[in-house]
Amino acid sequence: MTGPLARIAGAGALQRPARPRASRKGVTCPYCFASVAPQRILFRCRGQSGRRRGCAPVLDEELAAYTGSTAGASLPPVFAAPGRAGRADCPDCGLPTGNRACPECHNPLPSAYCDSPGRIVALVGAKNAGKSTYIAVLLHELMNRVGTELDASLVACDDRTIERYKRDFARPLLEERRLLPTTASAATGPREPLVYLLTRTRKGRLSRPRNDSLALVLFDTAGEDLRSREATDLHLRYLEAADAIIFLVDPLELPGARSGVRDGVPGTPAGPPAADPDGEPLNVIARVTETLRQRHGTRPGRPLPVPVAVALTKIDVLRPGLLEQSALHRSRSGQGVLDLDDRDAVDEQVRALLHEWRAGQLDTYLGQQFADHALFGLSALGAAPEGGRVGAGGVRPYRAEDPLLWLLHRFGMLDGVRPGGA
């Protein structure tokens, strides 16, 4: 076993990780990923509403440049001010406002994100890993079942995120049950991340409620965007700002995956996957690692401090061939905590599968490059699709939330328990 789980094994039944220090001195904008000192954050006037006086909308050129369009970029003006307790008076109309904005791109910065050590979680994966499907299902689970379990809310940080999630993810997959198309390369046109604020209420000192926030920034990168170092530098700047990474791996694309598993999946070509060195998971992870080393200034040979969750997707096609006692046959207990015994078992099971498929160097490389990584197995759909549509049983995710729960534990937002501990 590697990582923090090995270090805390054998401890008491409840694990409360120490709250980590913020990974950056300022605030990282979840849109343009500029690092901004708190005193540089701008305020946006509340504007006119009904009989309320206020500043009239004007074209925000910085926001229009970011979105690539003037549509929706006419808003009350932004201004610089010291602002006590996150509020300031507009110098033109005199109205107080708590609306804050990034000084670089003028996108909104939620108050909870500015006032707490927000975290950016990046989602990465090679082609065919099912990134878009995973995004749709993970967000739906956080808005419903998992959110209720954790006493957490998931709120979009802007109207563009709300519209894009409904149009490109929720409506086609969850309502119409159509498979999502392969993500187009970012080189074909601009694409924005989905930006959410996940806030969880927990008991603090003296049982007083305390809210912890996590900025969840998801960007459905195309496989070809990860194959070129130039494209990675151009289109994946969010990796440089990431506090954690979820890396998705399609097990059916691993060179040593069992042919019997591949042959049993509808629409999957028989035999081993076609040779594609640039798209192999290990090579993609290596490019991501280079980007992170540049951001952190970490010398070669020194492990990166960014926690990485590596998940085998489409685990539903593997489960029939696993032993009945395999950890991947069990469902996670929904108790609002992280079961560390279960986490250990899944980690070891996935590691064994990687070695069985002659892909053990993936785990070896992660252990060499990152101080903290964990392995997962999940299924966003729960069953193989049929003819370009979700299976007859509908979307039935299996442990899709596991990587994020582990990261919440690493960030000090979720307690860990060992049911068999003393």
Tab-separated table of C-alpha atoms in Angstrom:
chain	number	residue	atom	x	y	z
A	1	MET	CA	0.000	0.000	0.000
A	2	THR	CA	1.230	3.483	-0.792
A	3	GLY	CA	0.200	6.981	0.146
A	4	PRO	CA	-1.537	8.264	3.281
A	5	LEU	CA	-3.674	5.171	3.807
A	6	ALA	CA	-0.635	3.121	4.692
A	7	ARG	CA	0.495	5.695	7.212
A	8	ILE	CA	-2.788	5.804	9.115
A	9	ALA	CA	-3.545	2.069	9.049
A	10	GLY	CA	-4.002	0.644	12.491
A	11	ALA	CA	-5.029	3.951	14.005
A	12	GLY	CA	-8.319	4.593	15.797
A	13	ALA	CA	-11.716	3.986	14.279
A	14	LEU	CA	-12.216	7.662	13.288
A	15	GLN	CA	-9.620	9.533	11.252
A	16	ARG	CA	-9.840	13.317	11.198
A	17	PRO	CA	-7.055	14.538	8.917
A	18	ALA	CA	-5.472	17.817	9.847
A	19	ARG	CA	-6.801	20.679	7.777
A	20	PRO	CA	-4.128	21.332	5.137
A	21	ARG	CA	-2.639	24.725	4.590
A	22	ALA	CA	-3.837	26.628	1.557
A	23	SER	CA	-1.776	25.694	-1.473
A	24	ARG	CA	-1.444	29.288	-2.638
A	25	LYS	CA	-1.156	32.691	-1.057
A	26	GLY	CA	-3.755	34.371	-3.232
A	27	VAL	CA	-6.932	33.305	-4.974
A	28	THR	CA	-6.755	31.377	-8.228
A	29	CYS	CA	-9.514	32.377	-10.623
A	30	PRO	CA	-11.415	29.200	-11.599
A	31	TYR	CA	-11.972	30.613	-15.117
A	32	CYS	CA	-8.689	32.079	-16.385
A	33	PHE	CA	-6.606	30.503	-13.577
A	34	ALA	CA	-4.713	33.695	-12.820
A	35	SER	CA	-3.321	33.861	-9.299
A	36	VAL	CA	-4.736	36.997	-7.720
A	37	ALA	CA	-3.729	38.637	-4.459
A	38	PRO	CA	-6.829	39.237	-2.276
A	39	GLN	CA	-6.357	43.021	-2.361
A	40	ARG	CA	-6.498	42.981	-6.196
A	41	ILE	CA	-9.939	41.363	-6.405
A	42	LEU	CA	-12.468	43.700	-7.993
A	43	PHE	CA	-16.057	44.447	-7.031
A	44	ARG	CA	-18.970	44.671	-9.445
A	45	CYS	CA	-21.764	47.192	-8.872
A	46	ARG	CA	-25.168	45.652	-8.154
A	47	GLY	CA	-26.669	47.803	-10.866
A	48	GLN	CA	-30.237	48.949	-11.365
A	49	SER	CA	-33.200	46.858	-10.252
A	50	GLY	CA	-36.785	48.109	-10.161
A	51	ARG	CA	-36.787	51.403	-8.300
A	52	ARG	CA	-33.312	50.850	-6.923
A	53	ARG	CA	-30.857	53.339	-8.298
A	54	GLY	CA	-27.563	51.985	-9.511
A	55	CYS	CA	-25.139	51.960	-12.382
A	56	ALA	CA	-26.412	51.092	-15.849
A	57	PRO	CA	-24.904	48.137	-17.711
A	58	VAL	CA	-21.857	48.763	-19.871
A	59	LEU	CA	-19.884	46.474	-22.155
A	60	ASP	CA	-17.249	44.654	-20.115
A	61	GLU	CA	-14.476	44.276	-22.683
A	62	GLU	CA	-12.357	41.941	-20.552
A	63	LEU	CA	-15.293	39.576	-20.002
A	64	ALA	CA	-16.217	39.721	-23.688
A	65	ALA	CA	-12.636	38.864	-24.619
A	66	TYR	CA	-12.742	35.844	-22.297
A	67	THR	CA	-16.043	34.492	-23.631
A	68	GLY	CA	-15.300	35.452	-27.225
A	69	SER	CA	-18.629	37.245	-27.524
A	70	THR	CA	-20.307	40.455	-26.442
A	71	ALA	CA	-23.508	38.524	-25.674
A	72	GLY	CA	-24.079	38.625	-21.940
A	73	ALA	CA	-21.042	40.856	-21.402
A	74	SER	CA	-22.995	44.065	-20.733
A	75	LEU	CA	-23.077	44.333	-16.950
A	76	PRO	CA	-22.767	46.955	-14.219
A	77	PRO	CA	-19.143	48.161	-14.030
A	78	VAL	CA	-16.372	46.718	-11.905
A	79	PHE	CA	-14.191	48.798	-9.607
A	80	ALA	CA	-11.259	48.422	-7.261
A	81	ALA	CA	-11.765	49.001	-3.539
A	82	PRO	CA	-10.315	47.671	-0.273
A	83	GLY	CA	-13.713	46.356	0.826
A	84	ARG	CA	-14.232	45.431	4.452
A	85	ALA	CA	-15.699	42.011	5.125
A	86	GLY	CA	-16.019	41.409	1.410
A	87	ARG	CA	-18.154	44.472	0.680
A	88	ALA	CA	-17.481	47.869	-0.857
A	89	ASP	CA	-19.406	50.958	-1.998
A	90	CYS	CA	-19.581	51.646	-5.717
A	91	PRO	CA	-17.728	54.947	-6.359
A	92	ASP	CA	-20.303	55.991	-8.992
A	93	CYS	CA	-23.728	55.217	-7.483
A	94	GLY	CA	-22.722	54.723	-3.834
A	95	LEU	CA	-24.557	51.388	-3.435
A	96	PRO	CA	-22.812	48.705	-1.369
A	97	THR	CA	-22.024	45.430	-3.119
A	98	GLY	CA	-20.536	42.084	-2.241
A	99	ASN	CA	-20.206	40.907	-5.832
A	100	ARG	CA	-16.561	40.235	-6.596
A	101	ALA	CA	-14.786	39.636	-9.885
A	102	CYS	CA	-11.423	38.486	-11.198
A	103	PRO	CA	-9.231	41.477	-12.133
A	104	GLU	CA	-7.933	39.616	-15.206
A	105	CYS	CA	-11.034	38.138	-16.920
A	106	HIS	CA	-13.828	39.868	-14.903
A	107	ASN	CA	-15.662	36.570	-14.289
A	108	PRO	CA	-17.492	36.383	-10.946
A	109	LEU	CA	-15.642	35.091	-7.899
A	110	PRO	CA	-18.093	33.581	-5.366
A	111	SER	CA	-17.737	34.975	-1.862
A	112	ALA	CA	-17.353	31.514	-0.326
A	113	TYR	CA	-14.561	30.749	-2.768
A	114	CYS	CA	-12.719	33.985	-1.957
A	115	ASP	CA	-13.174	33.668	1.794
A	116	SER	CA	-12.144	30.030	2.177
A	117	PRO	CA	-9.200	28.003	0.836
A	118	GLY	CA	-10.908	26.965	-2.370
A	119	ARG	CA	-9.559	23.946	-4.208
A	120	ILE	CA	-9.464	23.283	-7.923
A	121	VAL	CA	-9.936	19.682	-9.017
A	122	ALA	CA	-8.921	18.937	-12.605
A	123	LEU	CA	-10.354	16.050	-14.614
A	124	VAL	CA	-8.035	14.457	-17.158
A	125	GLY	CA	-8.231	11.398	-19.367
A	126	ALA	CA	-7.094	9.914	-22.642
A	127	LYS	CA	-9.416	9.361	-25.558
A	128	ASN	CA	-12.352	6.977	-24.929
A	129	ALA	CA	-12.013	7.259	-21.150
A	130	GLY	CA	-15.586	8.562	-20.893
A	131	LYS	CA	-14.802	11.992	-19.451
A	132	SER	CA	-17.974	13.747	-20.587
A	133	THR	CA	-20.175	10.910	-19.355
A	134	TYR	CA	-18.348	10.892	-16.042
A	135	ILE	CA	-18.829	14.657	-15.631
A	136	ALA	CA	-22.570	14.375	-16.251
A	137	VAL	CA	-23.021	11.526	-13.780
A	138	LEU	CA	-20.708	12.871	-11.058
A	139	LEU	CA	-22.457	16.248	-10.992
A	140	HIS	CA	-25.877	14.582	-10.923
A	141	GLU	CA	-24.814	12.405	-7.981
A	142	LEU	CA	-23.449	15.405	-6.084
A	143	MET	CA	-26.672	17.328	-6.669
A	144	ASN	CA	-28.760	14.436	-5.396
A	145	ARG	CA	-27.816	11.219	-3.585
A	146	VAL	CA	-24.225	11.957	-2.594
A	147	GLY	CA	-24.950	15.586	-1.777
A	148	THR	CA	-27.702	14.530	0.624
A	149	GLU	CA	-25.402	11.969	2.228
A	150	LEU	CA	-22.660	14.542	2.808
A	151	ASP	CA	-24.980	17.385	3.839
A	152	ALA	CA	-23.482	19.318	0.953
A	153	SER	CA	-24.708	21.681	-1.734
A	154	LEU	CA	-23.380	21.983	-5.274
A	155	VAL	CA	-24.042	25.370	-6.884
A	156	ALA	CA	-22.983	26.568	-10.329
A	157	CYS	CA	-20.859	29.699	-10.185
A	158	ASP	CA	-22.302	31.281	-13.325
A	159	ASP	CA	-25.238	31.058	-15.715
A	160	ARG	CA	-23.003	29.713	-18.477
A	161	THR	CA	-22.219	26.646	-16.383
A	162	ILE	CA	-25.922	26.068	-15.679
A	163	GLU	CA	-26.839	26.246	-19.358
A	164	ARG	CA	-23.933	24.163	-20.606
A	165	TYR	CA	-24.513	21.377	-18.088
A	166	LYS	CA	-28.185	21.136	-19.054
A	167	ARG	CA	-27.577	21.374	-22.805
A	168	ASP	CA	-24.440	19.275	-23.254
A	169	PHE	CA	-24.616	16.798	-20.375
A	170	ALA	CA	-27.816	16.345	-18.387
A	171	ARG	CA	-30.446	16.584	-21.132
A	172	PRO	CA	-28.891	14.206	-23.704
A	173	LEU	CA	-27.559	11.595	-21.251
A	174	LEU	CA	-29.899	11.622	-18.258
A	175	GLU	CA	-33.177	12.664	-19.893
A	176	GLU	CA	-32.924	11.449	-23.484
A	177	ARG	CA	-30.573	8.569	-22.635
A	178	ARG	CA	-28.316	9.285	-25.597
A	179	LEU	CA	-24.592	8.632	-25.363
A	180	LEU	CA	-22.547	11.804	-25.343
A	181	PRO	CA	-20.401	12.441	-28.433
A	182	THR	CA	-16.630	12.319	-28.307
A	183	THR	CA	-15.297	15.652	-27.116
A	184	ALA	CA	-14.111	17.845	-29.977
A	185	SER	CA	-10.602	19.211	-29.821
A	186	ALA	CA	-10.233	22.608	-28.194
A	187	ALA	CA	-8.360	23.635	-31.335
A	188	THR	CA	-11.688	23.677	-33.211
A	189	GLY	CA	-13.173	26.361	-30.989
A	190	PRO	CA	-13.127	27.843	-27.460
A	191	ARG	CA	-14.614	25.810	-24.662
A	192	GLU	CA	-15.232	26.842	-21.079
A	193	PRO	CA	-14.923	24.815	-17.908
A	194	LEU	CA	-17.880	23.937	-15.715
A	195	VAL	CA	-17.342	25.785	-12.431
A	196	TYR	CA	-19.141	24.721	-9.263
A	197	LEU	CA	-18.848	25.475	-5.586
A	198	LEU	CA	-19.280	22.438	-3.349
A	199	THR	CA	-20.042	23.498	0.219
A	200	ARG	CA	-20.303	21.038	3.075
A	201	THR	CA	-21.648	21.781	6.555
A	202	ARG	CA	-19.793	20.059	9.392
A	203	LYS	CA	-19.578	20.363	13.135
A	204	GLY	CA	-16.608	22.386	14.293
A	205	ARG	CA	-15.374	23.257	17.728
A	206	LEU	CA	-18.010	23.179	20.442
A	207	SER	CA	-20.315	21.482	17.890
A	208	ARG	CA	-20.803	24.746	16.042
A	209	PRO	CA	-21.581	24.305	12.323
A	210	ARG	CA	-18.771	25.131	9.924
A	211	ASN	CA	-18.899	25.374	6.143
A	212	ASP	CA	-16.032	24.023	4.047
A	213	SER	CA	-15.908	24.882	0.344
A	214	LEU	CA	-14.309	23.269	-2.670
A	215	ALA	CA	-14.131	24.815	-6.130
A	216	LEU	CA	-14.865	22.012	-8.561
A	217	VAL	CA	-13.611	23.008	-12.017
A	218	LEU	CA	-14.271	20.389	-14.694
A	219	PHE	CA	-13.000	20.662	-18.252
A	220	ASP	CA	-13.841	17.850	-20.676
A	221	THR	CA	-10.586	17.739	-22.600
A	222	ALA	CA	-10.402	15.886	-25.906
A	223	GLY	CA	-7.914	13.061	-26.189
A	224	GLU	CA	-5.960	14.806	-28.937
A	225	ASP	CA	-5.522	17.876	-26.718
A	226	LEU	CA	-3.399	15.730	-24.420
A	227	ARG	CA	-1.227	14.219	-27.119
A	228	SER	CA	0.722	17.337	-28.040
A	229	ARG	CA	2.881	19.213	-25.590
A	230	GLU	CA	2.031	22.431	-27.425
A	231	ALA	CA	-1.712	21.775	-27.184
A	232	THR	CA	-1.367	20.878	-23.516
A	233	ASP	CA	0.364	24.184	-22.786
A	234	LEU	CA	-2.241	26.119	-24.805
A	235	HIS	CA	-5.523	24.482	-23.769
A	236	LEU	CA	-4.921	22.944	-20.357
A	237	ARG	CA	-3.716	25.858	-18.265
A	238	TYR	CA	-6.099	24.738	-15.578
A	239	LEU	CA	-3.707	21.868	-14.802
A	240	GLU	CA	-1.141	24.359	-13.612
A	241	ALA	CA	-3.630	25.647	-11.050
A	242	ALA	CA	-4.956	22.251	-9.986
A	243	ASP	CA	-4.848	21.324	-6.309
A	244	ALA	CA	-5.778	17.745	-7.207
A	245	ILE	CA	-6.353	15.637	-10.303
A	246	ILE	CA	-8.797	12.884	-11.191
A	247	PHE	CA	-7.316	10.863	-14.049
A	248	LEU	CA	-9.659	8.527	-15.937
A	249	VAL	CA	-8.323	5.400	-17.656
A	250	ASP	CA	-10.336	3.159	-19.983
A	251	PRO	CA	-9.240	-0.370	-19.015
A	252	LEU	CA	-10.259	-1.629	-22.460
A	253	GLU	CA	-7.499	0.520	-23.954
A	254	LEU	CA	-4.716	-0.916	-21.795
A	255	PRO	CA	-2.321	-3.031	-23.897
A	256	GLY	CA	-2.643	-6.102	-21.667
A	257	ALA	CA	-6.398	-6.018	-21.063
A	258	ARG	CA	-7.915	-9.488	-21.342
A	259	SER	CA	-9.198	-10.141	-24.833
A	260	GLY	CA	-12.240	-11.923	-23.425
A	261	VAL	CA	-13.336	-8.745	-21.668
A	262	ARG	CA	-12.852	-6.614	-24.792
A	263	ASP	CA	-14.662	-9.107	-27.020
A	264	GLY	CA	-17.665	-9.083	-24.706
A	265	VAL	CA	-18.244	-5.341	-24.930
A	266	PRO	CA	-20.566	-4.180	-27.757
A	267	GLY	CA	-18.843	-1.922	-30.264
A	268	THR	CA	-15.334	-2.737	-29.048
A	269	PRO	CA	-12.960	-4.025	-31.739
A	270	ALA	CA	-11.669	-7.537	-31.183
A	271	GLY	CA	-8.071	-8.122	-30.210
A	272	PRO	CA	-5.610	-5.764	-28.555
A	273	PRO	CA	-6.093	-1.997	-28.849
A	274	ALA	CA	-4.518	-0.300	-31.844
A	275	ALA	CA	-1.013	1.018	-31.269
A	276	ASP	CA	-1.273	4.689	-30.309
A	277	PRO	CA	1.694	5.706	-28.157
A	278	ASP	CA	0.576	9.329	-27.865
A	279	GLY	CA	-2.789	8.281	-26.452
A	280	GLU	CA	-1.584	5.659	-23.972
A	281	PRO	CA	-2.506	6.535	-20.373
A	282	LEU	CA	1.088	6.459	-19.126
A	283	ASN	CA	2.252	8.890	-21.810
A	284	VAL	CA	-0.645	11.256	-21.144
A	285	ILE	CA	0.052	11.181	-17.405
A	286	ALA	CA	3.723	11.913	-18.121
A	287	ARG	CA	2.775	15.063	-20.035
A	288	VAL	CA	0.459	16.172	-17.261
A	289	THR	CA	3.268	15.540	-14.760
A	290	GLU	CA	5.605	17.825	-16.725
A	291	THR	CA	3.019	20.597	-16.621
A	292	LEU	CA	2.598	20.219	-12.868
A	293	ARG	CA	6.346	20.235	-12.253
A	294	GLN	CA	6.612	23.541	-14.073
A	295	ARG	CA	3.846	25.033	-11.935
A	296	HIS	CA	5.272	23.824	-8.629
A	297	GLY	CA	8.929	24.223	-9.530
A	298	THR	CA	9.547	20.678	-8.315
A	299	ARG	CA	12.910	19.238	-9.320
A	300	PRO	CA	13.090	15.861	-11.091
A	301	GLY	CA	13.275	13.084	-8.543
A	302	ARG	CA	11.209	14.967	-5.982
A	303	PRO	CA	7.565	13.844	-5.633
A	304	LEU	CA	4.845	16.315	-6.555
A	305	PRO	CA	2.547	17.395	-3.697
A	306	VAL	CA	-0.637	17.241	-5.819
A	307	PRO	CA	-2.874	14.270	-4.856
A	308	VAL	CA	-3.879	12.188	-7.879
A	309	ALA	CA	-6.870	9.832	-8.084
A	310	VAL	CA	-6.532	7.346	-10.961
A	311	ALA	CA	-9.768	5.556	-11.842
A	312	LEU	CA	-10.426	2.644	-14.166
A	313	THR	CA	-13.718	3.475	-15.861
A	314	LYS	CA	-16.324	1.056	-17.276
A	315	ILE	CA	-15.649	-1.309	-14.389
A	316	ASP	CA	-19.047	-2.896	-14.999
A	317	VAL	CA	-17.599	-4.924	-17.888
A	318	LEU	CA	-14.869	-6.295	-15.622
A	319	ARG	CA	-16.929	-7.282	-12.607
A	320	PRO	CA	-18.287	-10.585	-14.040
A	321	GLY	CA	-14.736	-11.892	-14.395
A	322	LEU	CA	-13.614	-10.923	-10.890
A	323	LEU	CA	-13.680	-13.225	-7.901
A	324	GLU	CA	-16.864	-12.990	-5.857
A	325	GLN	CA	-14.929	-11.645	-2.859
A	326	SER	CA	-13.344	-8.864	-4.913
A	327	ALA	CA	-13.656	-5.385	-3.412
A	328	LEU	CA	-15.010	-4.185	-6.766
A	329	HIS	CA	-18.144	-6.271	-6.226
A	330	ARG	CA	-19.061	-4.279	-3.125
A	331	SER	CA	-20.994	-1.048	-3.038
A	332	ARG	CA	-19.758	1.830	-0.911
A	333	SER	CA	-21.531	2.353	2.398
A	334	GLY	CA	-23.279	5.725	2.276
A	335	GLN	CA	-22.563	7.023	5.763
A	336	GLY	CA	-21.121	10.440	4.993
A	337	VAL	CA	-17.577	9.272	5.790
A	338	LEU	CA	-14.749	7.554	3.943
A	339	ASP	CA	-14.422	3.851	4.820
A	340	LEU	CA	-10.635	3.492	4.887
A	341	ASP	CA	-10.733	-0.314	5.028
A	342	ASP	CA	-12.815	-0.359	1.857
A	343	ARG	CA	-10.510	2.249	0.307
A	344	ASP	CA	-7.478	0.024	0.964
A	345	ALA	CA	-9.192	-3.022	-0.521
A	346	VAL	CA	-10.223	-1.254	-3.735
A	347	ASP	CA	-6.779	0.283	-4.106
A	348	GLU	CA	-5.098	-3.127	-3.854
A	349	GLN	CA	-7.603	-4.762	-6.214
A	350	VAL	CA	-7.071	-2.162	-8.943
A	351	ARG	CA	-3.299	-2.391	-8.476
A	352	ALA	CA	-3.490	-6.168	-8.945
A	353	LEU	CA	-5.506	-5.684	-12.154
A	354	LEU	CA	-2.942	-3.256	-13.554
A	355	HIS	CA	-0.151	-5.754	-12.966
A	356	GLU	CA	-2.238	-8.586	-14.395
A	357	TRP	CA	-2.685	-6.540	-17.592
A	358	ARG	CA	1.055	-5.751	-17.752
A	359	ALA	CA	0.290	-2.125	-16.936
A	360	GLY	CA	1.947	-2.136	-13.519
A	361	GLN	CA	4.415	0.546	-14.609
A	362	LEU	CA	1.508	2.999	-14.481
A	363	ASP	CA	1.271	2.476	-10.724
A	364	THR	CA	5.072	2.492	-10.405
A	365	TYR	CA	5.357	5.805	-12.241
A	366	LEU	CA	2.658	7.414	-10.094
A	367	GLY	CA	4.463	6.300	-6.942
A	368	GLN	CA	7.690	7.825	-8.227
A	369	GLN	CA	6.232	11.151	-9.331
A	370	PHE	CA	3.504	11.910	-6.774
A	371	ALA	CA	3.613	11.919	-3.005
A	372	ASP	CA	-0.023	10.910	-2.820
A	373	HIS	CA	-1.984	8.791	-5.296
A	374	ALA	CA	-4.811	6.282	-5.058
A	375	LEU	CA	-6.454	3.812	-7.460
A	376	PHE	CA	-10.184	3.394	-8.101
A	377	GLY	CA	-12.644	1.381	-10.148
A	378	LEU	CA	-15.956	2.923	-11.206
A	379	SER	CA	-18.715	2.903	-13.795
A	380	ALA	CA	-20.606	6.017	-14.820
A	381	LEU	CA	-23.370	4.182	-16.699
A	382	GLY	CA	-23.471	0.933	-14.720
A	383	ALA	CA	-23.838	-1.231	-17.838
A	384	ALA	CA	-22.664	-1.387	-21.439
A	385	PRO	CA	-24.573	0.933	-23.811
A	386	GLU	CA	-26.712	-0.439	-26.615
A	387	GLY	CA	-26.709	1.055	-30.097
A	388	GLY	CA	-25.538	4.510	-29.094
A	389	ARG	CA	-27.952	4.732	-26.200
A	390	VAL	CA	-27.866	4.054	-22.481
A	391	GLY	CA	-28.810	0.469	-21.585
A	392	ALA	CA	-32.411	-0.526	-20.870
A	393	GLY	CA	-31.886	-0.129	-17.124
A	394	GLY	CA	-30.964	3.546	-17.473
A	395	VAL	CA	-28.002	5.287	-15.890
A	396	ARG	CA	-26.970	3.348	-12.787
A	397	PRO	CA	-23.605	4.714	-11.624
A	398	TYR	CA	-21.346	2.491	-9.566
A	399	ARG	CA	-18.909	4.217	-7.172
A	400	ALA	CA	-18.551	7.208	-9.494
A	401	GLU	CA	-18.109	9.499	-6.496
A	402	ASP	CA	-15.231	7.537	-4.916
A	403	PRO	CA	-12.315	9.621	-6.297
A	404	LEU	CA	-13.865	12.898	-5.176
A	405	LEU	CA	-14.670	11.520	-1.705
A	406	TRP	CA	-11.038	10.494	-1.305
A	407	LEU	CA	-9.930	13.986	-2.292
A	408	LEU	CA	-12.371	15.537	0.178
A	409	HIS	CA	-10.737	13.384	2.842
A	410	ARG	CA	-7.283	14.571	1.761
A	411	PHE	CA	-8.500	18.181	1.928
A	412	GLY	CA	-9.808	17.707	5.473
A	413	MET	CA	-13.460	17.985	4.410
A	414	LEU	CA	-14.457	14.365	5.041
A	415	ASP	CA	-13.673	12.114	8.007
A	416	GLY	CA	-12.254	8.651	7.481
A	417	VAL	CA	-13.273	5.627	9.512
A	418	ARG	CA	-11.987	2.101	9.971
A	419	PRO	CA	-15.020	0.026	10.972
A	420	GLY	CA	-12.789	-2.722	12.341
A	421	GLY	CA	-10.522	-0.349	14.267
A	422	ALA	CA	-10.278	-0.111	18.034
